[in-house]
Coordinates of N, CA, C and O in Angstrom, one line a residue:
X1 N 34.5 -33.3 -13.2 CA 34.3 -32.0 -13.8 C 32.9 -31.6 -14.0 O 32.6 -30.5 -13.7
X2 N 31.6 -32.5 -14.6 CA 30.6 -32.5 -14.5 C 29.8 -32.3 -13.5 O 28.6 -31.9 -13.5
X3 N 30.7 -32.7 -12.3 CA 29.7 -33.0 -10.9 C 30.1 -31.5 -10.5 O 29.3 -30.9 -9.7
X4 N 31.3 -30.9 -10.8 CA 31.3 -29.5 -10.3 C 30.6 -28.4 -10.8 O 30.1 -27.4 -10.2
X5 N 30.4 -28.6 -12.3 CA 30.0 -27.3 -13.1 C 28.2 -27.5 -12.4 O 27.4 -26.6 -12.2
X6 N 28.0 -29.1 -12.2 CA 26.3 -29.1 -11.6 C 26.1 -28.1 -10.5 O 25.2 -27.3 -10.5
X7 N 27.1 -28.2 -9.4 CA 27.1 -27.9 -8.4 C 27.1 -26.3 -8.1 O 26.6 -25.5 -7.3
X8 N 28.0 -26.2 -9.2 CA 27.8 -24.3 -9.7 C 26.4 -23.8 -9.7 O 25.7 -23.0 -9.0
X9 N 26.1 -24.9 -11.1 CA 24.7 -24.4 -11.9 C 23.5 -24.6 -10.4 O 22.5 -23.9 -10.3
X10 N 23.6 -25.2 -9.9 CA 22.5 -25.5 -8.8 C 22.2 -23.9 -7.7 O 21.3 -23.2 -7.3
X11 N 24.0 -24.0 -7.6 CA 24.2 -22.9 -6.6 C 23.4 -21.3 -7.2 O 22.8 -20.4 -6.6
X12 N 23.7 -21.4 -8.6 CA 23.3 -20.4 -9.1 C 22.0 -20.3 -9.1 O 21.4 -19.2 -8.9
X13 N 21.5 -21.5 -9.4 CA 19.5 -21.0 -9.7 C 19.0 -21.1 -8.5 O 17.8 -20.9 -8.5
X14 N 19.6 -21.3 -7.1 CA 19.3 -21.0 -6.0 C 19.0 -19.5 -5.9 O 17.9 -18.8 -5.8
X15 N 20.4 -19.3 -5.8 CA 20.4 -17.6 -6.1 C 19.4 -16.9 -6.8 O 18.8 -15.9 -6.4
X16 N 19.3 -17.4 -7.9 CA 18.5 -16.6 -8.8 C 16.6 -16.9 -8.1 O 15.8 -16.0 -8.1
X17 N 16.3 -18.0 -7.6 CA 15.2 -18.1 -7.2 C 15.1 -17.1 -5.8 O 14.2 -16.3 -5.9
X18 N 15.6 -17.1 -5.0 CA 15.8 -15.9 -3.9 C 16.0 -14.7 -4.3 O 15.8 -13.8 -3.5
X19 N 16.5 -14.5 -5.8 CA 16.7 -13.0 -5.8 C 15.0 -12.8 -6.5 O 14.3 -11.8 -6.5
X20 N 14.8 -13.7 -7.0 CA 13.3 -13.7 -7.6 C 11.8 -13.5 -6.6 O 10.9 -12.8 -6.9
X21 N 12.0 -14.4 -5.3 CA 11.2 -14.2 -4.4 C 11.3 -13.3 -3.4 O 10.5 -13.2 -2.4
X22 N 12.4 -12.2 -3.7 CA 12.6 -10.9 -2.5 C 12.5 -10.1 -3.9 O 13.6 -9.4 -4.0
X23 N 11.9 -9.9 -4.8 CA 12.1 -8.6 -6.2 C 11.0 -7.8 -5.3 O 10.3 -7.9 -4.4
X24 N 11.3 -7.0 -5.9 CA 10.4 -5.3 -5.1 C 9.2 -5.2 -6.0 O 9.4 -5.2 -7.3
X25 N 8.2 -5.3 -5.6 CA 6.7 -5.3 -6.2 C 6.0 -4.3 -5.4 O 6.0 -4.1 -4.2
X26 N 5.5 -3.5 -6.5 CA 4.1 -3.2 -5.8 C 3.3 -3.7 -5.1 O 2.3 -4.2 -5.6
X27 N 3.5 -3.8 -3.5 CA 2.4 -5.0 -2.8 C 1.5 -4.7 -2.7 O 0.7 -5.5 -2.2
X28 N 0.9 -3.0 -3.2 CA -0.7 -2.6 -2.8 C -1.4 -3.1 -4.2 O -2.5 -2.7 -4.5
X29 N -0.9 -3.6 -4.7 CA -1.9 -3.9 -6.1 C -2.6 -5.1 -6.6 O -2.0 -6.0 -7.1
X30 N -4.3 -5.2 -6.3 CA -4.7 -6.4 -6.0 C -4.3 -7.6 -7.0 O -4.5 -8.8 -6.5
X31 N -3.8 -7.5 -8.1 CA -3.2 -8.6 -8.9 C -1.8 -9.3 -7.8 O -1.7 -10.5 -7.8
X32 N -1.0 -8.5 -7.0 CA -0.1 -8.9 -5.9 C -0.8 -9.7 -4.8 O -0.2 -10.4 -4.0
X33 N -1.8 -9.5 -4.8 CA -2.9 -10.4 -3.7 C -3.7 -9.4 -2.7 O -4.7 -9.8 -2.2
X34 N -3.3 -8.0 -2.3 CA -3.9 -7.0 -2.0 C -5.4 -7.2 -1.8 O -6.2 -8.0 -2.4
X35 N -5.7 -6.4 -1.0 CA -7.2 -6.4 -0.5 C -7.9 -5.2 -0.2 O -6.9 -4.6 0.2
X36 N -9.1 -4.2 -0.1 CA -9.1 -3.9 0.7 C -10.4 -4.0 1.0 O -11.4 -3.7 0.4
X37 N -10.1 -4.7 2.8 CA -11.4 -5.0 3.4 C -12.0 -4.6 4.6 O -12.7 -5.3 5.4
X38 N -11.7 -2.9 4.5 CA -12.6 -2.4 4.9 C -12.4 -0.4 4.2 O -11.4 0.2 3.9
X39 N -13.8 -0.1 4.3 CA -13.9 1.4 3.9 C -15.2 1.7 4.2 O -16.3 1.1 4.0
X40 N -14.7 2.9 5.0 CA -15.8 3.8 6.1 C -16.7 4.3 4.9 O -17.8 4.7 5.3
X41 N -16.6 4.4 3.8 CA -17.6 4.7 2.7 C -17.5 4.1 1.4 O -16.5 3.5 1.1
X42 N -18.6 4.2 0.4 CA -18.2 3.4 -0.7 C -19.5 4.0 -1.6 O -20.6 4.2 -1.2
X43 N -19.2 4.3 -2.7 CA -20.0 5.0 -3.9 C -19.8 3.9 -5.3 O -18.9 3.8 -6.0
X44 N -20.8 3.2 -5.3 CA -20.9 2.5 -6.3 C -20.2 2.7 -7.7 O -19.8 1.8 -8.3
X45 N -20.1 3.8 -8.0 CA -19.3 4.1 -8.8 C -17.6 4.2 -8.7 O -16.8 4.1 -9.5
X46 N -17.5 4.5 -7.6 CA -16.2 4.6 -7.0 C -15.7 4.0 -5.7 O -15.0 4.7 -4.9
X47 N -16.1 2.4 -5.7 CA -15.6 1.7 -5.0 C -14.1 1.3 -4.5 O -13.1 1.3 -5.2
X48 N -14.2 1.1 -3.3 CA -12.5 1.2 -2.6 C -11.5 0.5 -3.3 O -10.4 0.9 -3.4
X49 N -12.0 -0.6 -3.8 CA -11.1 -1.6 -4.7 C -10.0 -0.7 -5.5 O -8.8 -0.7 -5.3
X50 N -11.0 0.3 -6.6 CA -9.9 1.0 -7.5 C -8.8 1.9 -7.4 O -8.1 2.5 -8.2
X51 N -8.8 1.5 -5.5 CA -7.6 2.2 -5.4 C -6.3 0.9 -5.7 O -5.2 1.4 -5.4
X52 N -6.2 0.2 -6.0 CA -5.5 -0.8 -6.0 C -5.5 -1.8 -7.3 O -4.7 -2.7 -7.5
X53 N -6.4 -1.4 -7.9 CA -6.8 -2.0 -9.0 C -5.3 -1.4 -10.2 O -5.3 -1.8 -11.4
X54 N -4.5 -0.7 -10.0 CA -3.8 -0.5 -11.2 C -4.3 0.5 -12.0 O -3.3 1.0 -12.6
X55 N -5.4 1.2 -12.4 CA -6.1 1.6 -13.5 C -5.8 2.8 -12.9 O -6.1 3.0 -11.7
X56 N -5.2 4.0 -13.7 CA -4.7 5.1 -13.3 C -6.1 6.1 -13.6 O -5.9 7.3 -13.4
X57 N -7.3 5.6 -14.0 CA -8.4 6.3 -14.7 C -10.0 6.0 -13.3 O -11.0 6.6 -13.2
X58 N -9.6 4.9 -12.4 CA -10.5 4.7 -11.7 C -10.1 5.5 -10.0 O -8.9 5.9 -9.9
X59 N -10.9 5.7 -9.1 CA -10.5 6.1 -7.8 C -11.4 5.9 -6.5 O -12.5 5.7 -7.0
X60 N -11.4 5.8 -5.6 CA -12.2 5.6 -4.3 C -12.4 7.1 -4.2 O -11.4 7.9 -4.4
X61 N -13.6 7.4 -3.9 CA -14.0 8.8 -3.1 C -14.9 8.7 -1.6 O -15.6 7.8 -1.2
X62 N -14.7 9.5 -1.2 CA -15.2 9.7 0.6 C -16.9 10.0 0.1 O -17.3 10.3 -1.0
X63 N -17.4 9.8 1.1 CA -19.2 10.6 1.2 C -18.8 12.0 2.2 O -19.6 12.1 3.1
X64 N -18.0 12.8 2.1 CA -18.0 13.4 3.3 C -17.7 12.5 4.8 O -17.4 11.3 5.0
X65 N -17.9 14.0 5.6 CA -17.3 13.5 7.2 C -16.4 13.0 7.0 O -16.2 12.0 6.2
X66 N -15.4 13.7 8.0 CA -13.9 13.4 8.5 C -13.6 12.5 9.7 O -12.7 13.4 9.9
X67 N -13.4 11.8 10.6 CA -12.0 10.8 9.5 C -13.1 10.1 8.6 O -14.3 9.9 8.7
X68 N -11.7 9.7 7.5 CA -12.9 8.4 6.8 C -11.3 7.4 6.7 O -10.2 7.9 6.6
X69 N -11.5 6.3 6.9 CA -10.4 5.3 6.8 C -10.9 4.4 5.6 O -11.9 4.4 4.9
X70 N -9.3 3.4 5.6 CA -9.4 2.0 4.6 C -8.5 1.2 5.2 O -7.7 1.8 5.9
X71 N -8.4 -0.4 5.1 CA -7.7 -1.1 5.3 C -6.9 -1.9 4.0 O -7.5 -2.7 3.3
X72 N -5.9 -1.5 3.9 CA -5.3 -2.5 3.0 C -4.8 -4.2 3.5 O -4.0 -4.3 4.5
X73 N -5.4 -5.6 2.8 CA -4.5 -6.5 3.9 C -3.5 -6.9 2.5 O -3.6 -6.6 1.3
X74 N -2.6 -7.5 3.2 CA -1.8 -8.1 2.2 C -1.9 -9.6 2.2 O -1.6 -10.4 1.3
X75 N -2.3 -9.8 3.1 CA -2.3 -11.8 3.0 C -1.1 -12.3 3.0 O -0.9 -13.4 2.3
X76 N 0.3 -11.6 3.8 CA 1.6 -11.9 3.7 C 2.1 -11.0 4.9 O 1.2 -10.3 5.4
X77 N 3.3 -10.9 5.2 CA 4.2 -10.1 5.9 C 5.2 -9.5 4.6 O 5.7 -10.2 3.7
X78 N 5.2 -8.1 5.0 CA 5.7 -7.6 3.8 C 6.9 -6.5 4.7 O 7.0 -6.2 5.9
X79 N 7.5 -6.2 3.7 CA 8.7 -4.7 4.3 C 8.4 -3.7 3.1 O 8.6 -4.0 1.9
X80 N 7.9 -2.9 3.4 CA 7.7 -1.6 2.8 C 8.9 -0.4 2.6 O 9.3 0.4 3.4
X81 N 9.2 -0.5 1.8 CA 10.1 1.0 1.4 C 9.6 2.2 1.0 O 9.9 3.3 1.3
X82 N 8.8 1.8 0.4 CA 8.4 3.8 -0.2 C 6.8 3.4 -0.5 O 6.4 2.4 -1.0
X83 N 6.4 4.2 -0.1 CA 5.0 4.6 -0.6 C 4.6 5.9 -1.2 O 5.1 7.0 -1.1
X84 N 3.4 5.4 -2.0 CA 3.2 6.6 -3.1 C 1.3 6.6 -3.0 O 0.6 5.7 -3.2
X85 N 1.0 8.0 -2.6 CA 0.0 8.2 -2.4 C -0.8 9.1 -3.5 O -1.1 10.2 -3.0
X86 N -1.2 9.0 -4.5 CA -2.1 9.9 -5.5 C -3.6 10.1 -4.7 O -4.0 9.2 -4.1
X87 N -4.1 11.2 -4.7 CA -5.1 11.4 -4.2 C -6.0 13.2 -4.5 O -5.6 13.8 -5.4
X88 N -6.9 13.6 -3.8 CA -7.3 14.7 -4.4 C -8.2 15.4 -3.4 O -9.3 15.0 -3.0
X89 N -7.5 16.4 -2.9 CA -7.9 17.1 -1.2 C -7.9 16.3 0.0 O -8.8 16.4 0.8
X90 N -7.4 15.9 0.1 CA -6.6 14.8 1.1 C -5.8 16.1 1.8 O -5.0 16.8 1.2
X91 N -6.0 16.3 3.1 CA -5.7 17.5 4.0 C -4.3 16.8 4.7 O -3.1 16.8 4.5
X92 N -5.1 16.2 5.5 CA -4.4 15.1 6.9 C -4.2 13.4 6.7 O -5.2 12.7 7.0
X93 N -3.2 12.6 6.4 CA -3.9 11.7 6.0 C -2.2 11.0 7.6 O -1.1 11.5 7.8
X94 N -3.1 9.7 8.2 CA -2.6 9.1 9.2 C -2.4 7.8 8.3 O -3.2 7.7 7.4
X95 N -1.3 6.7 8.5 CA -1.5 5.6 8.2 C -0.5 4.9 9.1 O 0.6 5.3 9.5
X96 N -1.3 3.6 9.4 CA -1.2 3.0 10.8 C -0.7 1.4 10.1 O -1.2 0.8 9.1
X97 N 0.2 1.0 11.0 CA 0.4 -0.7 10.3 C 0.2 -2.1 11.3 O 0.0 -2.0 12.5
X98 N 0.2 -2.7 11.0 CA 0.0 -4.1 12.2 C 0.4 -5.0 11.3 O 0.2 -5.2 10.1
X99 N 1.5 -6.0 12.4 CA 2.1 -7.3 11.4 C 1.4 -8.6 12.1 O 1.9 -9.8 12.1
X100 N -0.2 -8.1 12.9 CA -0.7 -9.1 13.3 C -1.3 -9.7 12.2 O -1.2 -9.3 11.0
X101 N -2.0 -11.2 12.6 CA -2.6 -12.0 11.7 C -3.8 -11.6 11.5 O -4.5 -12.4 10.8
X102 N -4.1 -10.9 11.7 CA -5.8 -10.1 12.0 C -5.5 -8.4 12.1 O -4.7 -7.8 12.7
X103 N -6.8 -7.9 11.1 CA -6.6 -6.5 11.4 C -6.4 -5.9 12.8 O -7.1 -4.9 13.0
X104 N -5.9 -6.1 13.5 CA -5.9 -5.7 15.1 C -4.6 -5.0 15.5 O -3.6 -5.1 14.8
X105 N -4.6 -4.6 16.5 CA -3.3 -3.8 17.3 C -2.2 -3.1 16.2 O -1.0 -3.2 16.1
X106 N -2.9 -2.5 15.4 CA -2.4 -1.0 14.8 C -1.4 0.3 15.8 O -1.6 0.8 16.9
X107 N -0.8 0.3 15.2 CA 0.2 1.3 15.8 C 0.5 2.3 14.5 O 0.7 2.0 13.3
X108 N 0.5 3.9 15.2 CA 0.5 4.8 14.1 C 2.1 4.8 13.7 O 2.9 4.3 14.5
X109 N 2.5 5.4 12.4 CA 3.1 5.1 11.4 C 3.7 5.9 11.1 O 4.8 6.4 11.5
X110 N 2.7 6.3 10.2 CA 3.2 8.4 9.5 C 2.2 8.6 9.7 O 1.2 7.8 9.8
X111 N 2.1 10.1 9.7 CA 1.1 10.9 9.6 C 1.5 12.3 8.7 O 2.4 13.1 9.1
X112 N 0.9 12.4 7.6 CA 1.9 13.9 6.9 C 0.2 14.9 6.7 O -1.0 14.5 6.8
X113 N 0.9 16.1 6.6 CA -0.3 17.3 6.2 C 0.6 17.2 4.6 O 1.8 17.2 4.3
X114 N -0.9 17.2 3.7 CA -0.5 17.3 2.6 C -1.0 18.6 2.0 O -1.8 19.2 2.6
X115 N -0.4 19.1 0.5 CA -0.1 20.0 -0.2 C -1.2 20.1 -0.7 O -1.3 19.3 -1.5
X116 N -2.5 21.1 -0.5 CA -3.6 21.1 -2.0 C -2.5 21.5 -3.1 O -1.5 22.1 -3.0
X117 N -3.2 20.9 -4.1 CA -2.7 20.7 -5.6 C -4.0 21.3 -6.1 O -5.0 20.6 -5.9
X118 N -4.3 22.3 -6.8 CA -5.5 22.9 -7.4 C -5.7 22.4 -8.8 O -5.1 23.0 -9.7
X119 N -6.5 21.4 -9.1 CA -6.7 21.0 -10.5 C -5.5 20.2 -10.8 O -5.1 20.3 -12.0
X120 N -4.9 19.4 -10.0 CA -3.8 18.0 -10.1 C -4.1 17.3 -9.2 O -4.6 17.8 -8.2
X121 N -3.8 15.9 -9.4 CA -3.4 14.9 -8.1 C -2.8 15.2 -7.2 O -2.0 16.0 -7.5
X122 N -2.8 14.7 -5.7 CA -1.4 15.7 -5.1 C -0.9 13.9 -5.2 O -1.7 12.9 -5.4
X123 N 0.5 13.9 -5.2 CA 1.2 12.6 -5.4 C 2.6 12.7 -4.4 O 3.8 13.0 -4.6
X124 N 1.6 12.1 -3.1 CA 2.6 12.0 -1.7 C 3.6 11.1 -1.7 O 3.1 10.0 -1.9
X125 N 4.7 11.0 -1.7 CA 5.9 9.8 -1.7 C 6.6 9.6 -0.1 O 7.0 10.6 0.4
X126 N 6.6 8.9 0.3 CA 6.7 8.5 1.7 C 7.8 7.3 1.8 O 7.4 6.1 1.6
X127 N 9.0 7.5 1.9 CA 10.2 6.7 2.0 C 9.9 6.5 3.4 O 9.8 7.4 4.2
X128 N 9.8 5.0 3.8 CA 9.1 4.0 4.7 C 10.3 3.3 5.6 O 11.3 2.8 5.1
X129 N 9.9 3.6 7.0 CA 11.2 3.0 7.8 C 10.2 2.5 9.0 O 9.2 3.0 9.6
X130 N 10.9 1.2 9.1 CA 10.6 -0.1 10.1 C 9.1 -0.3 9.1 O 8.0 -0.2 9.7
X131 N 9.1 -0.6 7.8 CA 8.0 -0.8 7.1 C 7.3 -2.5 7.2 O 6.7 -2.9 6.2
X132 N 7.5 -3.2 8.2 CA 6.9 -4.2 8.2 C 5.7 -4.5 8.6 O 5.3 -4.1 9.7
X133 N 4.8 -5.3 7.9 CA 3.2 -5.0 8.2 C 2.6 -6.5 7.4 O 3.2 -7.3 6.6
X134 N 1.4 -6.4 7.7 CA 0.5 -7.2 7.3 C -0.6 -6.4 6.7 O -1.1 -6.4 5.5
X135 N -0.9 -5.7 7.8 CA -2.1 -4.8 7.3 C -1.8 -3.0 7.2 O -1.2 -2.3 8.0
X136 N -2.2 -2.7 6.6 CA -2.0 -0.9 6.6 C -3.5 -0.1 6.7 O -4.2 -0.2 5.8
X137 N -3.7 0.4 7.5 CA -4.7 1.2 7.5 C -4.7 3.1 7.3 O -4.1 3.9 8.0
X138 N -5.2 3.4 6.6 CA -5.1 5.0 5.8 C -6.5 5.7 6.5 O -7.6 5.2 6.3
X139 N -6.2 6.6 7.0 CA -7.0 7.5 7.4 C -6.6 8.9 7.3 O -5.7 9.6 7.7
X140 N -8.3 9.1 6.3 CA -8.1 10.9 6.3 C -8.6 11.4 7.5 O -9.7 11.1 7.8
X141 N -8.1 12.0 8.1 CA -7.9 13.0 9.0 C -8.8 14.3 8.9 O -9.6 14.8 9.7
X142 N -8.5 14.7 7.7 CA -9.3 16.4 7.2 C -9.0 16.5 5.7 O -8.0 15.8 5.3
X143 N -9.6 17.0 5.3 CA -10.1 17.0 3.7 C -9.7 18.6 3.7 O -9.8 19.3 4.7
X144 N -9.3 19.2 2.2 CA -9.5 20.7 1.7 C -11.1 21.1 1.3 O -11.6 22.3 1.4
X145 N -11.9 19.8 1.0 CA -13.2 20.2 0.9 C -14.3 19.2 1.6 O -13.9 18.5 2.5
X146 N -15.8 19.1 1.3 CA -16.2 18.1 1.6 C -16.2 16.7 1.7 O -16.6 16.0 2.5
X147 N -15.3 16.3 0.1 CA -15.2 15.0 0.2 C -14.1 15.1 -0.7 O -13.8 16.1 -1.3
X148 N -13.1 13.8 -0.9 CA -11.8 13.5 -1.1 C -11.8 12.4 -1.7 O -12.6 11.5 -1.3
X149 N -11.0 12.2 -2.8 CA -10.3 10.6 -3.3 C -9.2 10.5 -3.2 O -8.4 11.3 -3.0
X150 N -9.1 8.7 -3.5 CA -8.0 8.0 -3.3 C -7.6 7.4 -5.0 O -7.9 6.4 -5.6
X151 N -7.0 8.4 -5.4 CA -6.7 7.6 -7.0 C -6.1 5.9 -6.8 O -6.7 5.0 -7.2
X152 N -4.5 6.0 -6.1 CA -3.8 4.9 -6.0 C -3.2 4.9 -4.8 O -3.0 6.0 -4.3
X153 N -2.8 3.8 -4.0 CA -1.8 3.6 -3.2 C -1.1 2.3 -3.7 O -1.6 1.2 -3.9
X154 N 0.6 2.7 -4.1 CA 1.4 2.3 -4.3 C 2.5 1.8 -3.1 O 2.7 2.6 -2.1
X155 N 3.1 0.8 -3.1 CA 3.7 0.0 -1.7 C 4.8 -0.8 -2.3 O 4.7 -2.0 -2.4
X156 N 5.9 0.0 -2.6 CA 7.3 -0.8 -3.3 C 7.6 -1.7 -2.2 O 7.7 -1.1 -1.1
X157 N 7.8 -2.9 -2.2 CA 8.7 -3.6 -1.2 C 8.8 -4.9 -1.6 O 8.3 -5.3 -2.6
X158 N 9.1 -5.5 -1.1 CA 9.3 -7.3 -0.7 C 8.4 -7.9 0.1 O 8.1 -7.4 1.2
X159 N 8.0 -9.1 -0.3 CA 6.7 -9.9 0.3 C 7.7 -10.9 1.1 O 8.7 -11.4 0.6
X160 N 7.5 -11.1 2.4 CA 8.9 -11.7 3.5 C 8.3 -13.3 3.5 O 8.9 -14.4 3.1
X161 N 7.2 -13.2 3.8 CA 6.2 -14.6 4.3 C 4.9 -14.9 4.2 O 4.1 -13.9 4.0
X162 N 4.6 -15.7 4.2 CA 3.2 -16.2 3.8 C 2.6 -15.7 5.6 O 3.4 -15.7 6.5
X163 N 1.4 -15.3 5.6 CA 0.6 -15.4 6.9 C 0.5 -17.2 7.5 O -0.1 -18.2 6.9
X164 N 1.0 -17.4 8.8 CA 0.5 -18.7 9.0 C -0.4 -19.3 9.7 O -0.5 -20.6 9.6

């Protein structure tokens, strides 16, 4: 009777550890392991990091000139479901993924024309299909003015595997 109820209890915290290591996280947020290691511009005060940093008060902004890109890595293989883009004159934005081990061989993704929002965030939501990636790369395309920020990028999904 002992050796069965173990056999339960085992089966169960199996379960519960797999339902624990597939939970849906924000994978763009550098406390998740997130990176981003590269940006076509960077303003000391508003360095690319804070797009990822969590802090709904910090943001990445452009210097001008169109495209300006970023790379997000994740340091895993991940599946993406929805993405959430906060941002501010963001016209054109492309975002490109690769489930190589290296930023390399990118293939485009989505690409949306977004909404100016006059005196708000615009807050793009992008329900994500064949979302598997390592790396994500975001490129503005065209701006409503000269220059544009990136408040947050949000990345609901499941982390699949470690990079090997």
């Amino acid at each position: 009777m002992v050796d069965k109820r173990m056999k339960q209890y085992s089966a169960s915290l199996v379960i519960m550890v797999q339902h624990f290591k597939m939970r849906k996280v924000d994978l763009c947020l550098s406390s998740e392991g997130a990176e981003v290691i590269l940006a076509t511009s960077s303003d000391e005060k508003h360095p690319p990091e804070n797009m990822i940093d969590g802090n709904p008060e910090t943001f990445w902004t452009t210097t001008g000139m169109f495209p300006q890109e970023f790379i997000i890595c994740f340091h895993k293989h991940v599946r993406i479901e929805r993405l959430v883009i906060q941002s501010y004159f963001v016209r054109t934005l492309r975002i490109e993924k690769s489930t190589s081990k290296d930023p390399v061989d990118f293939e485009q993704w989505i690409e949306r024309d977004l909404v100016h929002t006059e005196g708000q965030l615009q807050n793009e939501e992008i329900m994500a299909r064949d979302g598997h990636a390592t790396y994500l790369r975001f490129i503005i395309m065209s701006a409503f003015d000269h220059f544009a920020s990136v408040h947050s990028i949000s990345a609901e999904g499941t982390a699949l595997s470690n990079l090997s």
